[in-house]
Each structure stands twice: as structure tokens, then as C-alpha cells.
Coordinates of C-alpha atoms in Angstrom, one line a residue:
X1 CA -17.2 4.8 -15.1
X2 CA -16.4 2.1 -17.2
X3 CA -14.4 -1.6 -16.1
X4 CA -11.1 -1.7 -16.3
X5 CA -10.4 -3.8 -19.2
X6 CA -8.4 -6.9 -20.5
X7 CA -8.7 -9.6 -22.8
X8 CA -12.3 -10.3 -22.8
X9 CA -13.0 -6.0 -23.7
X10 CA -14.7 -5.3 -26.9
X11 CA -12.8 -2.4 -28.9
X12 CA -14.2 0.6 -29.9
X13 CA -13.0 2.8 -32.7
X14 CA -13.0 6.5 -32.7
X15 CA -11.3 8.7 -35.7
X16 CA -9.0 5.8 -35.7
X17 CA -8.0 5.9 -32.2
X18 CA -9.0 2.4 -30.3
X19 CA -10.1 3.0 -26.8
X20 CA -10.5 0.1 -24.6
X21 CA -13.4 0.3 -21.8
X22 CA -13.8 -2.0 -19.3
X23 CA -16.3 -2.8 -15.8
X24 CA -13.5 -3.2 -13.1
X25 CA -14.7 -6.7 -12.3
X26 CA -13.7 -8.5 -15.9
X27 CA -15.1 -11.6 -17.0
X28 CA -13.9 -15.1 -17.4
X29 CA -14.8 -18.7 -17.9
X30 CA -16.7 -19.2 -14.4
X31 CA -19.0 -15.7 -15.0
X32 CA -22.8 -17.0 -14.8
X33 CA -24.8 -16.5 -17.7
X34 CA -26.3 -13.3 -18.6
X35 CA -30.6 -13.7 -18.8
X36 CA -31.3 -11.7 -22.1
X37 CA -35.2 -11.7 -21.3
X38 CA -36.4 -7.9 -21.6
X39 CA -32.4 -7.4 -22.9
X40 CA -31.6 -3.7 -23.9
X41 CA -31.4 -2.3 -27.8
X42 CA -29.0 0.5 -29.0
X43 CA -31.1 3.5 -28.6
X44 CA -33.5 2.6 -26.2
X45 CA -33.9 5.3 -23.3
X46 CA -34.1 4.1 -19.9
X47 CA -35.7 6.9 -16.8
X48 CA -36.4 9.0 -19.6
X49 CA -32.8 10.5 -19.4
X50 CA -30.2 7.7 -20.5
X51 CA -30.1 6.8 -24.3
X52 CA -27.5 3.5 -24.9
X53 CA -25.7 3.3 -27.7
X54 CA -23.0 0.6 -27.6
X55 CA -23.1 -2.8 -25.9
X56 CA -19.2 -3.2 -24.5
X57 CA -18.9 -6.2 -22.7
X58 CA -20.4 -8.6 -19.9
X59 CA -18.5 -8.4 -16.3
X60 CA -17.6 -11.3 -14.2
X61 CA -20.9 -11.5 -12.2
X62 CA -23.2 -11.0 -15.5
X63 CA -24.0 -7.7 -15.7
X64 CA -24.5 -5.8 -19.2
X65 CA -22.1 -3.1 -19.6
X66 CA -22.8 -0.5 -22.3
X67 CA -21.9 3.1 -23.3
X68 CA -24.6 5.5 -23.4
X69 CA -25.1 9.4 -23.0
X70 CA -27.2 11.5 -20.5
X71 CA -29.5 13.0 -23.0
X72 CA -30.5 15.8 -20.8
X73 CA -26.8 16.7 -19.7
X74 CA -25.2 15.6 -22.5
X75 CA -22.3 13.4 -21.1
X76 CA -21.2 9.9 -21.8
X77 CA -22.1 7.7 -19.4
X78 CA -21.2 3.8 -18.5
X79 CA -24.7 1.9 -17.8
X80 CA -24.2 -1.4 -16.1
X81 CA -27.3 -3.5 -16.4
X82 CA -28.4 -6.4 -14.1
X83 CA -31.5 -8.6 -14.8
X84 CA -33.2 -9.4 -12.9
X85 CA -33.3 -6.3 -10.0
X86 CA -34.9 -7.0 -7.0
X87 CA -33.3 -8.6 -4.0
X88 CA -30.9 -10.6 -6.3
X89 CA -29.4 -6.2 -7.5
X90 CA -29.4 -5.6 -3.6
X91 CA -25.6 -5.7 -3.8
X92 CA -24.9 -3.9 -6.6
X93 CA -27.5 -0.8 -5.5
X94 CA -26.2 -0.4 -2.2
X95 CA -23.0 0.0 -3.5
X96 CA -23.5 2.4 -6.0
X97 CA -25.2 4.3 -3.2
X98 CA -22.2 4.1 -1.0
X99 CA -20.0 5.3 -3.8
X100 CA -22.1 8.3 -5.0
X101 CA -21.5 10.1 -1.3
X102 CA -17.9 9.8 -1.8
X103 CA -17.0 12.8 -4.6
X104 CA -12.8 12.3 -5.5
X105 CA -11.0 13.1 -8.4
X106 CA -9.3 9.8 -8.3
X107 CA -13.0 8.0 -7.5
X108 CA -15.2 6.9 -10.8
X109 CA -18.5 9.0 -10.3
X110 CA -21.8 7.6 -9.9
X111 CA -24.8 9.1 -11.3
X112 CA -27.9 7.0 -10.8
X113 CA -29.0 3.6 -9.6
X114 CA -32.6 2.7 -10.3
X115 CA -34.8 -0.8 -9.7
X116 CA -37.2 -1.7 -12.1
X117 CA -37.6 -5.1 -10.5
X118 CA -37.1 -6.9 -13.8
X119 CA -34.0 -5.4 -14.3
X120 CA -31.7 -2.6 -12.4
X121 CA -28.5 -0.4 -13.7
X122 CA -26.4 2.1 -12.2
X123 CA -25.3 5.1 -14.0
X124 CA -21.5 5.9 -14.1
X125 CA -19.1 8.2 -14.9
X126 CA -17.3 7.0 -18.6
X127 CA -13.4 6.8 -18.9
X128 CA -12.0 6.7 -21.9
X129 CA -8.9 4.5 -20.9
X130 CA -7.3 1.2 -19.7
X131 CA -6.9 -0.6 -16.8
X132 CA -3.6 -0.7 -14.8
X133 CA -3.7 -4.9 -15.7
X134 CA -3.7 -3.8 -19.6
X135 CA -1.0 -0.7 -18.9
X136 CA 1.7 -3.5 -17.7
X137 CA 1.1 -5.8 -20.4
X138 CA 4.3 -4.5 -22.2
X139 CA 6.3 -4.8 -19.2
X140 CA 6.6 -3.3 -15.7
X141 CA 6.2 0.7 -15.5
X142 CA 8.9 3.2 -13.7
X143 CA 9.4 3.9 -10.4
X144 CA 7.5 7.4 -11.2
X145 CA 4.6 6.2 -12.8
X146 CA 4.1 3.5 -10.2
X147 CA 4.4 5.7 -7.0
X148 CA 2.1 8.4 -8.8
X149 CA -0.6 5.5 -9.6
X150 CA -0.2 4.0 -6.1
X151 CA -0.6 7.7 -4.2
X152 CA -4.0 8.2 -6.8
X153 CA -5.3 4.9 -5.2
X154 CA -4.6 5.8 -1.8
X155 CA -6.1 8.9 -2.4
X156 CA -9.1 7.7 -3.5
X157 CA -9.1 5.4 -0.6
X158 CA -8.0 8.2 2.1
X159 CA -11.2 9.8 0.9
X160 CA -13.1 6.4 1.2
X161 CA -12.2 5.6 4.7
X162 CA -12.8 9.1 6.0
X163 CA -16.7 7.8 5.9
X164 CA -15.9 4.3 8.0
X165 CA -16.3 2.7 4.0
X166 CA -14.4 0.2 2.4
X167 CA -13.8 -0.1 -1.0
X168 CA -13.2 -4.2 -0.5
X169 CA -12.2 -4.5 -4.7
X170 CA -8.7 -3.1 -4.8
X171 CA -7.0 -4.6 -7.8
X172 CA -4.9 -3.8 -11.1
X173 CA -8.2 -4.2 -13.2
X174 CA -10.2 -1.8 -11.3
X175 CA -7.4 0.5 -11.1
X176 CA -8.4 2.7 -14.8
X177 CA -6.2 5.1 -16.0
X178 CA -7.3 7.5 -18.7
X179 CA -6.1 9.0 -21.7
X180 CA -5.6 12.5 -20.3
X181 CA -3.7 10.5 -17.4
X182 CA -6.4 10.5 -14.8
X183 CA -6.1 7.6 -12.2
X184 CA -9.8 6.3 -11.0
X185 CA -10.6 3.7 -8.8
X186 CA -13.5 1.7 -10.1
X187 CA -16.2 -1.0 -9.0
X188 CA -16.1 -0.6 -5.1
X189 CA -18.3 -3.3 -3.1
X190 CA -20.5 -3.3 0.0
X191 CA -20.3 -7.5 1.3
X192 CA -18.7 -7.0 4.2
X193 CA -15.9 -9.3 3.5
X194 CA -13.5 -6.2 3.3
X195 CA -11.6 -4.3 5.8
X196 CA -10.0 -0.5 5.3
X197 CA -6.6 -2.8 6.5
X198 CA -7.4 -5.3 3.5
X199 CA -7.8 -2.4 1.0
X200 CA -4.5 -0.6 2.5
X201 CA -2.9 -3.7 1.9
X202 CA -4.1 -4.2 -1.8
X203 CA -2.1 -0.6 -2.5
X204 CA 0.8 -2.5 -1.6
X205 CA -0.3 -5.4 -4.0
X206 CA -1.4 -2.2 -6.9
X207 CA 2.6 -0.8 -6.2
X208 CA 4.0 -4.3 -6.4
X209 CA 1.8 -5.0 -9.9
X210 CA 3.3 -1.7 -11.2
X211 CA 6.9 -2.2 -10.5
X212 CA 6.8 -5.8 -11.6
X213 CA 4.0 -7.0 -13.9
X214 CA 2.8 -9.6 -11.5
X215 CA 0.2 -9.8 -8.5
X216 CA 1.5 -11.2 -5.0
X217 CA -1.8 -11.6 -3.4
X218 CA -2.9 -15.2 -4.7
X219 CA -4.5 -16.5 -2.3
X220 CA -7.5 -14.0 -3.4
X221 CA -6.2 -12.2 -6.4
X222 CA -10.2 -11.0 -7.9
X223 CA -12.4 -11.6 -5.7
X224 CA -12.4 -15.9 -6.2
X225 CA -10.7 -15.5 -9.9
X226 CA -7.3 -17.8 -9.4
X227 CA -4.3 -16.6 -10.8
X228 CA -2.6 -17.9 -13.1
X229 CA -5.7 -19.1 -15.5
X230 CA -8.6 -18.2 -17.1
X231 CA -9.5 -14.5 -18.5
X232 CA -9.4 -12.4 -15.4
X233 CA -6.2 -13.8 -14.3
X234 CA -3.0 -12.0 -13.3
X235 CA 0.9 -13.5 -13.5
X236 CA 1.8 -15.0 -9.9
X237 CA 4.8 -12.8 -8.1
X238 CA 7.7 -14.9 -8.1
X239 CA 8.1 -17.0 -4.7
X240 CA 10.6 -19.0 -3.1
X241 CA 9.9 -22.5 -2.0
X242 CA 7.9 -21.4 1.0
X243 CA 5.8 -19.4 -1.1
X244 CA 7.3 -16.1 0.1
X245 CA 7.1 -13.2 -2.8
X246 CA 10.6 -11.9 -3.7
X247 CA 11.0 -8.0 -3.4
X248 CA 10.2 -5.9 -6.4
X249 CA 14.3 -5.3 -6.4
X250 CA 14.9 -9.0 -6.9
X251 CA 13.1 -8.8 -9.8
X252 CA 13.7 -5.9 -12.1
X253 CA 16.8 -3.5 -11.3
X254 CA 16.1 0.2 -10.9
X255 CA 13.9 0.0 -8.2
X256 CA 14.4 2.5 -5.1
X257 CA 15.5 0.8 -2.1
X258 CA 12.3 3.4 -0.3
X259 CA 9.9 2.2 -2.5
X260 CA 11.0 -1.5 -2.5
X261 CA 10.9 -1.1 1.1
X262 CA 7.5 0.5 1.4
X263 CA 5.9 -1.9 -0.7
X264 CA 6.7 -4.8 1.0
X265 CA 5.6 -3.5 4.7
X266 CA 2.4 -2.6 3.2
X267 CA 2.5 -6.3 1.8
X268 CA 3.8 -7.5 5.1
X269 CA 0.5 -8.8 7.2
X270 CA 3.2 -8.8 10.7
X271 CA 3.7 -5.0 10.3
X272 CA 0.5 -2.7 11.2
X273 CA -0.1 -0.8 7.9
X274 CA -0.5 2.9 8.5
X275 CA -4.0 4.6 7.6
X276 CA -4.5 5.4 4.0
X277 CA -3.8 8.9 4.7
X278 CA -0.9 8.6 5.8
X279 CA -0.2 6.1 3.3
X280 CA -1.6 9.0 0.5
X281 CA 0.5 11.7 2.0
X282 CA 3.7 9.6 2.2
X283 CA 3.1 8.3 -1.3
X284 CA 2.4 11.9 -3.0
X285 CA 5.7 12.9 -1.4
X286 CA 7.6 10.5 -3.4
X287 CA 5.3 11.1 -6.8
X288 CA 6.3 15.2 -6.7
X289 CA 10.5 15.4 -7.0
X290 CA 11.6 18.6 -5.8
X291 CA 13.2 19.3 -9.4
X292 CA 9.6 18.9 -10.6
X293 CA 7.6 21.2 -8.3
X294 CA 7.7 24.0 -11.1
X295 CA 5.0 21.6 -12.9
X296 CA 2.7 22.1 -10.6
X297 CA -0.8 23.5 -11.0
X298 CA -2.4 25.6 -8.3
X299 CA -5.9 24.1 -8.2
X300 CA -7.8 21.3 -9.0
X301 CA -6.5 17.4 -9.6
X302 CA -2.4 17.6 -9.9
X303 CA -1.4 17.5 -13.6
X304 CA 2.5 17.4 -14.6
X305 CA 2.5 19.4 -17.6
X306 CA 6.0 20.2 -19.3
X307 CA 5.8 24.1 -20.7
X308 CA 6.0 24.3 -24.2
X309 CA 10.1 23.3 -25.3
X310 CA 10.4 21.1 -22.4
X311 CA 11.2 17.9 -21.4
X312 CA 8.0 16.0 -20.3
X313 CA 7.4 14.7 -16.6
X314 CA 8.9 11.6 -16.0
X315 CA 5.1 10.4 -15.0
X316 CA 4.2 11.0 -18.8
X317 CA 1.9 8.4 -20.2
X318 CA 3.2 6.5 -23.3
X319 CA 2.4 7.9 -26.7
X320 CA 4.3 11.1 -26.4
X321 CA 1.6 12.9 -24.6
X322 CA 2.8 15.5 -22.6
X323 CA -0.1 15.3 -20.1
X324 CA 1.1 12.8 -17.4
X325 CA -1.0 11.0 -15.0
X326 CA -2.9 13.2 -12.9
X327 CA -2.5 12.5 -9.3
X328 CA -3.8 13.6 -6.4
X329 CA -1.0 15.9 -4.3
X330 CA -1.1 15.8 -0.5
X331 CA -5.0 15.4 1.0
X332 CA -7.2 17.0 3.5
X333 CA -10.3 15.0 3.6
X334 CA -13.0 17.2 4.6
X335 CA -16.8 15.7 5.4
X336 CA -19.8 17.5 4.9
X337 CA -22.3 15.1 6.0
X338 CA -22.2 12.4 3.5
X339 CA -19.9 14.3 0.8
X340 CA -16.6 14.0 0.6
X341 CA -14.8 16.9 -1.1
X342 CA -10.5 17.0 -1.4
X343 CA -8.8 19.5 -3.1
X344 CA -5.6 18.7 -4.6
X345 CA -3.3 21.2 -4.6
X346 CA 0.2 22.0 -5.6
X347 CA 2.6 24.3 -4.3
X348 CA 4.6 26.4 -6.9
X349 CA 6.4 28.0 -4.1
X350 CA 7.5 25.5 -1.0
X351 CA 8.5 28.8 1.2
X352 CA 5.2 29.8 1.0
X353 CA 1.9 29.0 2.8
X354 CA -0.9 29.6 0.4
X355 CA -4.5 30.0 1.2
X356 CA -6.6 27.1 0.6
X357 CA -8.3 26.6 -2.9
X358 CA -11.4 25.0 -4.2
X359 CA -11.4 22.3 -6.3
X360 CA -13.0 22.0 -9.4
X361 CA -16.6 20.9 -9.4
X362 CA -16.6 16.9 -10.0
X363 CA -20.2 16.5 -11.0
X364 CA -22.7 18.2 -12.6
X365 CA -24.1 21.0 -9.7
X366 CA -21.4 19.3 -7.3
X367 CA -18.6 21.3 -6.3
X368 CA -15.8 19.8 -3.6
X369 CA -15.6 22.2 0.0
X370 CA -12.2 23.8 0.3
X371 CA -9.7 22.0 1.9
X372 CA -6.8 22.6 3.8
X373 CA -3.1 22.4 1.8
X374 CA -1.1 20.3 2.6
X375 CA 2.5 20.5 1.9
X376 CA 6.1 19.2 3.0
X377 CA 7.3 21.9 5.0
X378 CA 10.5 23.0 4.4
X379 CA 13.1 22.1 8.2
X380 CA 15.5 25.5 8.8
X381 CA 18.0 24.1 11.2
X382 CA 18.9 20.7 12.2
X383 CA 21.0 18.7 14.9
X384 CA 21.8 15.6 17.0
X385 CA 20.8 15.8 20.2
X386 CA 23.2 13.7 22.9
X387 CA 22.8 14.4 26.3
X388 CA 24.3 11.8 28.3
X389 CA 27.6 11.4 26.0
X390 CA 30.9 13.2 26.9
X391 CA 32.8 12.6 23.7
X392 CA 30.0 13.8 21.4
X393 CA 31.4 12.6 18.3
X394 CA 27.9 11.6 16.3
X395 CA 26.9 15.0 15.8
X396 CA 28.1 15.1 12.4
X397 CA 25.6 14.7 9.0
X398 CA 22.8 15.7 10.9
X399 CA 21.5 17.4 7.1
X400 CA 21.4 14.1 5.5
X401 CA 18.3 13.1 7.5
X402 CA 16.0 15.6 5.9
X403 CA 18.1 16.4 2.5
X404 CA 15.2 14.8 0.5
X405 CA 17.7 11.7 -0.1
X406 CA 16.5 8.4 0.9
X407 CA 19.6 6.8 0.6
X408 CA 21.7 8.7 2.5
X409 CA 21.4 9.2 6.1
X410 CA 22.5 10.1 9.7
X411 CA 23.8 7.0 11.5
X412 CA 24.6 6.0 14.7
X413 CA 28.1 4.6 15.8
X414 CA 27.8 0.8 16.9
X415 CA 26.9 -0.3 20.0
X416 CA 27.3 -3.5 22.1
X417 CA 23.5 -3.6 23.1
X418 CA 20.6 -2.1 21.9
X419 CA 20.5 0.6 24.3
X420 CA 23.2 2.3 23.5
X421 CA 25.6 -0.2 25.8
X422 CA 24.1 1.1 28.9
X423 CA 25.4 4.6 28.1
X424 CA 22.9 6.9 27.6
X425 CA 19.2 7.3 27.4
X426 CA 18.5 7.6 23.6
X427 CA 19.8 9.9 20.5
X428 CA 17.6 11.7 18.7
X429 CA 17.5 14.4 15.7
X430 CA 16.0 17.9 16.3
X431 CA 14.1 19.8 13.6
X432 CA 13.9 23.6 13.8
X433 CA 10.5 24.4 11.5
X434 CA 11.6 28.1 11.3
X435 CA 8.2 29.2 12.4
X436 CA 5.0 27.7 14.1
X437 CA 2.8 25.8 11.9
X438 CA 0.1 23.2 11.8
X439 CA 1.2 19.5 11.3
X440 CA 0.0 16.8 9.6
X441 CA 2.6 13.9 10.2
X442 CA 5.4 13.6 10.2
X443 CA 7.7 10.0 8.8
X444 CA 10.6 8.8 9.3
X445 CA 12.5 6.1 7.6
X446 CA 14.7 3.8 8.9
X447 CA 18.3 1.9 7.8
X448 CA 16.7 -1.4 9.7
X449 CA 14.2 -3.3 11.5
X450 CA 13.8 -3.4 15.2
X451 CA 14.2 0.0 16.5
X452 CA 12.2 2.0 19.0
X453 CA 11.5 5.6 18.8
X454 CA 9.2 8.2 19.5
X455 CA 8.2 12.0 18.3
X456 CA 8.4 14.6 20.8
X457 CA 8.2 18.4 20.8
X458 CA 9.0 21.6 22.7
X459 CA 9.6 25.2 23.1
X460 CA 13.1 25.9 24.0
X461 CA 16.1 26.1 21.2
X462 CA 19.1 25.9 23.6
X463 CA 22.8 25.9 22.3
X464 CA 24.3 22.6 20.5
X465 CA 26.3 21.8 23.9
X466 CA 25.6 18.8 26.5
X467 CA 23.9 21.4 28.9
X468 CA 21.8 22.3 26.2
X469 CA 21.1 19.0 25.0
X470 CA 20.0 18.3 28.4
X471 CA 17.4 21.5 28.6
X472 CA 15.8 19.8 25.6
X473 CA 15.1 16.5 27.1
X474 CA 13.8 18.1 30.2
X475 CA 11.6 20.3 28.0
X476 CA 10.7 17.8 25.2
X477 CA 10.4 14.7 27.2
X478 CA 6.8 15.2 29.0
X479 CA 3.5 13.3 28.6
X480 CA 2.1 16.7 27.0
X481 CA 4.9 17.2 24.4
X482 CA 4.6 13.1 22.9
X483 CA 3.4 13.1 19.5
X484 CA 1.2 9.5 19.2
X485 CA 2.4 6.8 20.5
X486 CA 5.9 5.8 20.5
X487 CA 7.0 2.9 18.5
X488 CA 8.5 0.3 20.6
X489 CA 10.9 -2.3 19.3
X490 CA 9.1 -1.2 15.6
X491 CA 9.2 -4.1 12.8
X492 CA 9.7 -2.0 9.7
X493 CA 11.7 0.3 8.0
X494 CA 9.2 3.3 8.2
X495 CA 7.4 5.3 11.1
X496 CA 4.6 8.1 10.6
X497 CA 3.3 9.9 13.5
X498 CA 0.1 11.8 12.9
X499 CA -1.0 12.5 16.6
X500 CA -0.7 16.0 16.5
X501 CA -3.3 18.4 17.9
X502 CA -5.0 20.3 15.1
X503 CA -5.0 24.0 17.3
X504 CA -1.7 23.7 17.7
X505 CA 1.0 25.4 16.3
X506 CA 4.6 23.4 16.0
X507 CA 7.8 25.0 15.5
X508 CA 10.7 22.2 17.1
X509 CA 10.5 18.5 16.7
X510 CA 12.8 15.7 17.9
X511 CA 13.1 12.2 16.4
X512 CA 14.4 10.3 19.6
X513 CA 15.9 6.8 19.5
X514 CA 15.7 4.7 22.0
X515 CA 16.3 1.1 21.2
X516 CA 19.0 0.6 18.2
X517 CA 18.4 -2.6 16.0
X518 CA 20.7 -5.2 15.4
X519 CA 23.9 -4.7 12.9
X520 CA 26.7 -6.3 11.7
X521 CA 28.9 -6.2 15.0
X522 CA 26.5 -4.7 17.7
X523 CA 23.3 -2.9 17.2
X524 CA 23.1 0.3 15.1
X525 CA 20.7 2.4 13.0
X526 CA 20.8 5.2 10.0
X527 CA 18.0 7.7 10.0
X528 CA 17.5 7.7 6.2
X529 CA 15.0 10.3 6.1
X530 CA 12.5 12.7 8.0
X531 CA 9.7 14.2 6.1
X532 CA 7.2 17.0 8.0
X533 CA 3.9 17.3 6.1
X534 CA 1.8 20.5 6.9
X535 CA 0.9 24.1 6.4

């Protein structure tokens, strides 16, 4: 795995093609000085096993960064050097360690991490590529390209946190993206200083970089680099005179009202961030368009390839390639022990339930387990349920809620208070699945802030009729059928629910209101969107 790069990267060229490498962590005025007693030569072996060829670049905290190959295997390899080893390469081992449980496509592999007391290196995989700090020095990316590099890094995290790790160095110049379009995370720590929260967060910051060029964490942009100066330094976001960031929409136009909102939640420290997961499996929604699905590859890391004649994705990478950046679909995280295997799959047919695939192997005599595919599944029928009203006149545009457009939704009429003007219970939206099947989550997003809802389910599918409405209450609205917890008077734009029982099979599902949020003359919501993810 090689750094992300920047400035400070040494260039190397190959058949005329310059390929920037970089250590995550990049280096600037304030890096301590590297000891070059015992210092490595080009072609010097080290365990027998790793020959170095190149010297690239010194990171932030000192460390020697070359380019070597595994003479046995025959592979390139990244060798990061630290003199001395000892206690004082205690960090750096451990994490290494820590990373080389966790196998991802979207994760930079490690290979080795040795102590040879007067000195110490780790062994990574090498990406020929450039960091997502280097990628936006021309100017913000698309909407596509951003959501498909923020879903890779949640990925990679999802997979992360499914061992109770953190990752704790989530930032645009450990974020690598490869020439082939790969998206790896790089340079992960083990200080204790992080929290799975603070690197959920930082994908919000990653989304936020992409869309605008500029990094809205500055209190701790890298890791005690300061924005704004010096050679690892990132552009501030733009703030008002409280020092509040302006949304990625106030900056550049063309940005999705969904993903402006999304970002700024996950950047937003009153609103509970969901679990990277969730986060993943929300975000890989968004990166696959349904006009698009006819890209996708059955097995292995998701690639967006146009057929020959074709228009390429709208992920492509610049240059013409017709490769885009390969992202990681929806995840099932399986642990085996200390391995981590995920499959990402696509899903050339959404009508159908395919049987789970194996990856690819991701090292050398390392193959990823099978994993489960997950998938949005596809809602059959569709209604507003409204038991307690006589008039029943918000029925209408139930479709819009689950028509894979965020910007158009079912809406309440207005009301004088929030709960419904002491008129009914709640409103909800019912989902007929078509057939039982195993959940995942299931998210809904919201017109505004403030309202409460929960997710219930059932068995019955009475008539569209008061009575009927009323048998689904009765049957939906038990402790048994709740789906997670409900969200009470919710501060954001977005819910997931992802307490679903894993034997269970789910065929009807009701969003249910029961708290509107304020509006412009009373309290009202939209539902913008409802997304199922299972198989």
C-alpha cells in the first residue's frame, strides 16, 4: 500500500506514464527528522524475501517509504521503514497487525511487519495511484464519483468495525484511488484517540472534500497538521462568522439535495450518525443508478464497465478510461475469527435473488468466505394507511415514496400541531414486498427535521378502506412486530432501521408517522423516499 500523495511525493516514471505514490500520512514542515544510521540501499533484501528498489518519500512521522518487490512472489510491494524499532515502532507494528486481520477490497493489504530492533518495516500492498487530496486538485469531483468514493470508504470501514477496530486516520490523503479505479483506504492507527463514531464522521468530511475541494474538519484536519499551511494542509470549508461550514450546495451548484443532506448529518456532531453499515449500504444505493445496473459484474469488487460502443459510467475516472472506480456494492460482513471476508456483488437482474458468490482471493493463499447479497428489493404494492380520518383525502402519490426519486415525495396535508391537530394517531406508508424475504434495513428520507416515526410489520393485507386500515394497526402495532427503536422527535432528514431478526422472513412493512415537523403554516412532512435493502 503506498501513501496517498501530494506535494511533497517524488514522481516516478514508467513508459512515460507518471504515477504518483504516496504513505497516507504525508509529510510537512513539522515531520521529525529521519535517523539515516544503518539507512537502506536500492537492492538490498530485507527477511530474505523483500528486494527495494526505489526510495519514494519520507511520511509525516519519519518513516522511509520505498518501492520494492516480493522476490519470492513476485509482486510490488510498499516498504515503510522506521529506525529505530523497538518500543519507539510499537505503534506502527500493532497497527499493521490490526490491519492484516481485516481482508477488503477497499482496505490497502498488509503483508509483513518485522522488528529488527535497530530498525522495523511493514510490508504493504502497492497502488499505483493518487490520493483523493491530489484527485480534487483540479476542482471538485461529480456527485457520482463522490458518492461511489464515499460508499468504498464506508465499506472499508463497515468491514473495520465488524472487529470492534477503528481505523482513527480517515482523511482525503489516505483515501488512494488507483489507476484501474480501485478506492483503498490507507494508513489506519491503533492510539486509542479514535472512535468508530469519529471515523463515521470523517466519511462525511471524505463526501464533503469530494463535492467541494475543501476539508470542514479543522479543528483536527491530519492528525495535528493545521489547515490551511504547510505541506499536508487542506483548503478550510467556507464558514460563516460563527465558524459554521456552509452546505456543499452553497458552494458549487449541481449538488443533490439527498446527498447535500446526508453529508451534513454525518458532519453534524447533534445528530447520532448511523453505523458504517448502514452508512455503506445507504451510500452504495446512491453510487448504482437503476439505468446503470446493466454494468454490473456478478462477482468480485463492483467495476462499471461500458460494453464496447458505449457510453462510459458516469463514475469513469479522468483520462478517457473506461474502467470507473471500483466500489464496493451493498455488504455482508462475515467474520471468521480474525478475518474479514465481503463479497461485493452486483445484481444484473433486480427481480431475482441470486445465490451468494465468492469473492475473489485478496492475497496471495487468502480467499474472502461467501457472503450473503445484498440488494434493494424491489416494493410490489404501495399505500397510505389512515385509520382514524373520515375524509381520507391523503391517500394519493403513495408511489412517489419508493419511485427511486429523492426529490419527489408523498406529503402530508398541514396540520395545526404536530400530532396531526389531535385528529388521529399517526399516518404511515405500507410496503407490500411481494414475497417473504430477509431484510437488512430499511431508510427512509425525510422533507424536514423534527419528526417521529417508527418501522413496524405484519401479516395481514386488508382492503385500502378505514376498516381495513384499522386491521393493520391492530396487527402491525405490537411490541413483537417494532422494527428497532422508533425515532422520537428525530433531528435529521434521514432514518435507517436495521433491527430486523435475521430468521425472519418479511413480506409487509409500514413507515408510521407519528409526530409531524414544523412547516410553513402548521406542521407537515414529505416522505421523499423508502429504500428496503435485502435478499
Amino acid at each position: 500500500m503506498p501513501s496517498s500523495s501530494g506535494p511533497s511525493i517524488d514522481t516516478i516514471t514508467e513508459g512515460g506514464r507518471v504515477t504518483q505514490v504516496g504513505e497516507g500520512q504525508e509529510a510537512d514542515e513539522s515531520a521529525p527528522p529521519v535517523m539515516t544510521f544503518g539507512a537502506p540501499t536500492a537492492g538490498e533484501v530485507l527477511a530474505e524475501r523483500y528486494e527495494l528498489v526505489e526510495h519514494i518519500n519520507n511520511d509525516s512521522a519519519g518513516r522511509l517509504v520505498w518501492r520494492g518487490v516480493d522476490v519470492i512472489l513476485r509482486r510490488p510491494v510498499a516498504v515503510v521503514l522506521r529506525y529505530p524499532g523497538g518500543d519507539s515502532a510499537t505503534e506502527m507494528l500493532q497497527a499493521a497487525v490490526a490491519a492484516s486481520r481485516v481482508i477488503h477490497p477497499n482496505l490497502v493489504g498488509v503483508y509483513d511487519a518485522i522488528d529488527e530492533a535497530e530498525r522495523a518495516y511493514v510490508v504493504r500492498e502497492w497502488v499505483d495511484g493518487q490520493s483523493l487530496r491530489d484527485l480534487a486538485t483540479d476542482g471538485p469531483l461529480d456527485p457520482a464519483r463522490a458518492t461511489a468514493i464515499g460508499n468504498a470508504v464506508a465499506s472499508a470501514l463497515a468491514a473495520v468495525h465488524a472487529t470492534g477496530m477503528v481505523h482513527g486516520n480517515v482523511h482525503p490523503g489516505t483515501v488512494m484511488i488507483s489507476d484501474e479505479g480501485r478506492v483503498v483506504l490507507a494508513d489506519a492507527r491503533t492510539d486509542g484517540a479514535d472512535s468508530q463514531e469519529n471515523d463515521i464522521r470523517a466519511v462525511g468530511g471524505i463526501l464533503y472534500f469530494a463535492l467541494t475541494g475543501s476539508w470542514p474538519h479543522a479543528e483536527a484536519p491530519l492528525h495535528g497538521a493545521t489547515a490551511g499551511h504547510g505541506r499536508a494542509a487542506i483548503p478550510d470549508a467556507v464558514r460563516d462568522a460563527g465558524g459554521g461550514i456552509a452546505a456543499p450546495r452553497q458552494v458549487r451548484a449541481g449538488v443533490p439535495a439527498y446527498l447535500d443532506d446526508l453529508t451534513m448529518d454525518l458532519l453534524d456532531a447533534e445528530i447520532a450518525p448511523p453505523s458504517s453499515d448502514v452508512l455503506a449500504a445507504e451510500l452504495a444505493r446512491l453510487d448504482v443508478p437503476a439505468e446503470e445496473e446493466h454494468y454490473l459484474e456478478n462477482s468480485g469488487p463492483l467495476r462499471f464497465a461500458a460494453e464496447t460502443g458505449e457510453e462510459p459510467s458516469p463514475l469513469a475516472a479522468a483520462g478517457g478510461r473506461k474502467v470507473a472506480v471500483g466500489i464496493a456494492g451493498l455488504l455482508a460482513v462475515a467474520l471468521v475469527g480474525l478475518l474479514i471476508g465481503i463479497s461485493t456483488l452486483g445484481d444484473k437482474d433486480p427481480q431475482a435473488s441470486p445465490n451468494p458468490t465468492p469473492s475473489a482471493s485478496t492475497s496471495a493463499g487468502a480467499a474472502t468466505p461467501a457472503a450473503a447479497v445484498v440488494r434493494k428489493l424491489p416494493v410490489k404494492d404501495v399505500r397510505i394507511i389512515d385509520p382514524d380520518s373520515k375524509v381520507r383525502d391523503e391517500l394519493d402519490g403513495a408511489i412517489k415514496a419508493v419511485d427511486g426519486d429523492p426529490d419527489k415525495g408523498w406529503g402530508t396535508d398541514t396540520y395545526t400541531t404536530a400530532k396531526f391537530g389531535n385528529t388521529k394517531q399517526g399516518m404511515g406508508i405500507w410496503l407490500d414486498l411481494g414475497a417473504p424475504h430477509t431484510v437488512k434495513s430499511v431508510q427512509a428520507v425525510l422533507s424536514a427535521r423534527g419528526a417521529s416515526a417508527q418501522l413496524l410489520t405484519g401479516s395481514v393485507n386488508p382492503p385500502s378502506t378505514s376498516n381495513g386500515d384499522k386491521q393493520v394497526i391492530a396487527n402491525y402495532r405490537t411490541a413483537k412486530n417494532a422494527i428497532g427503536q422508533p425515532f422520537e422527535d428525530h433531528d435529521g432528514t434521514t432514518m435507517a432501521f436495521d433491527g430486523f431478526d435475521a430468521d425472519r422472513k418479511y413480506q409487509y412493512l409500514l413507515f408510521w408517522v407519528t409526530e409531524l415537523p414544523p412547516a410553513e403554516g402548521g406542521f407537515q412532512v414529505d416522505v421523499q423516499e423508502i429504500t428496503v435493502q435485502g435478499s
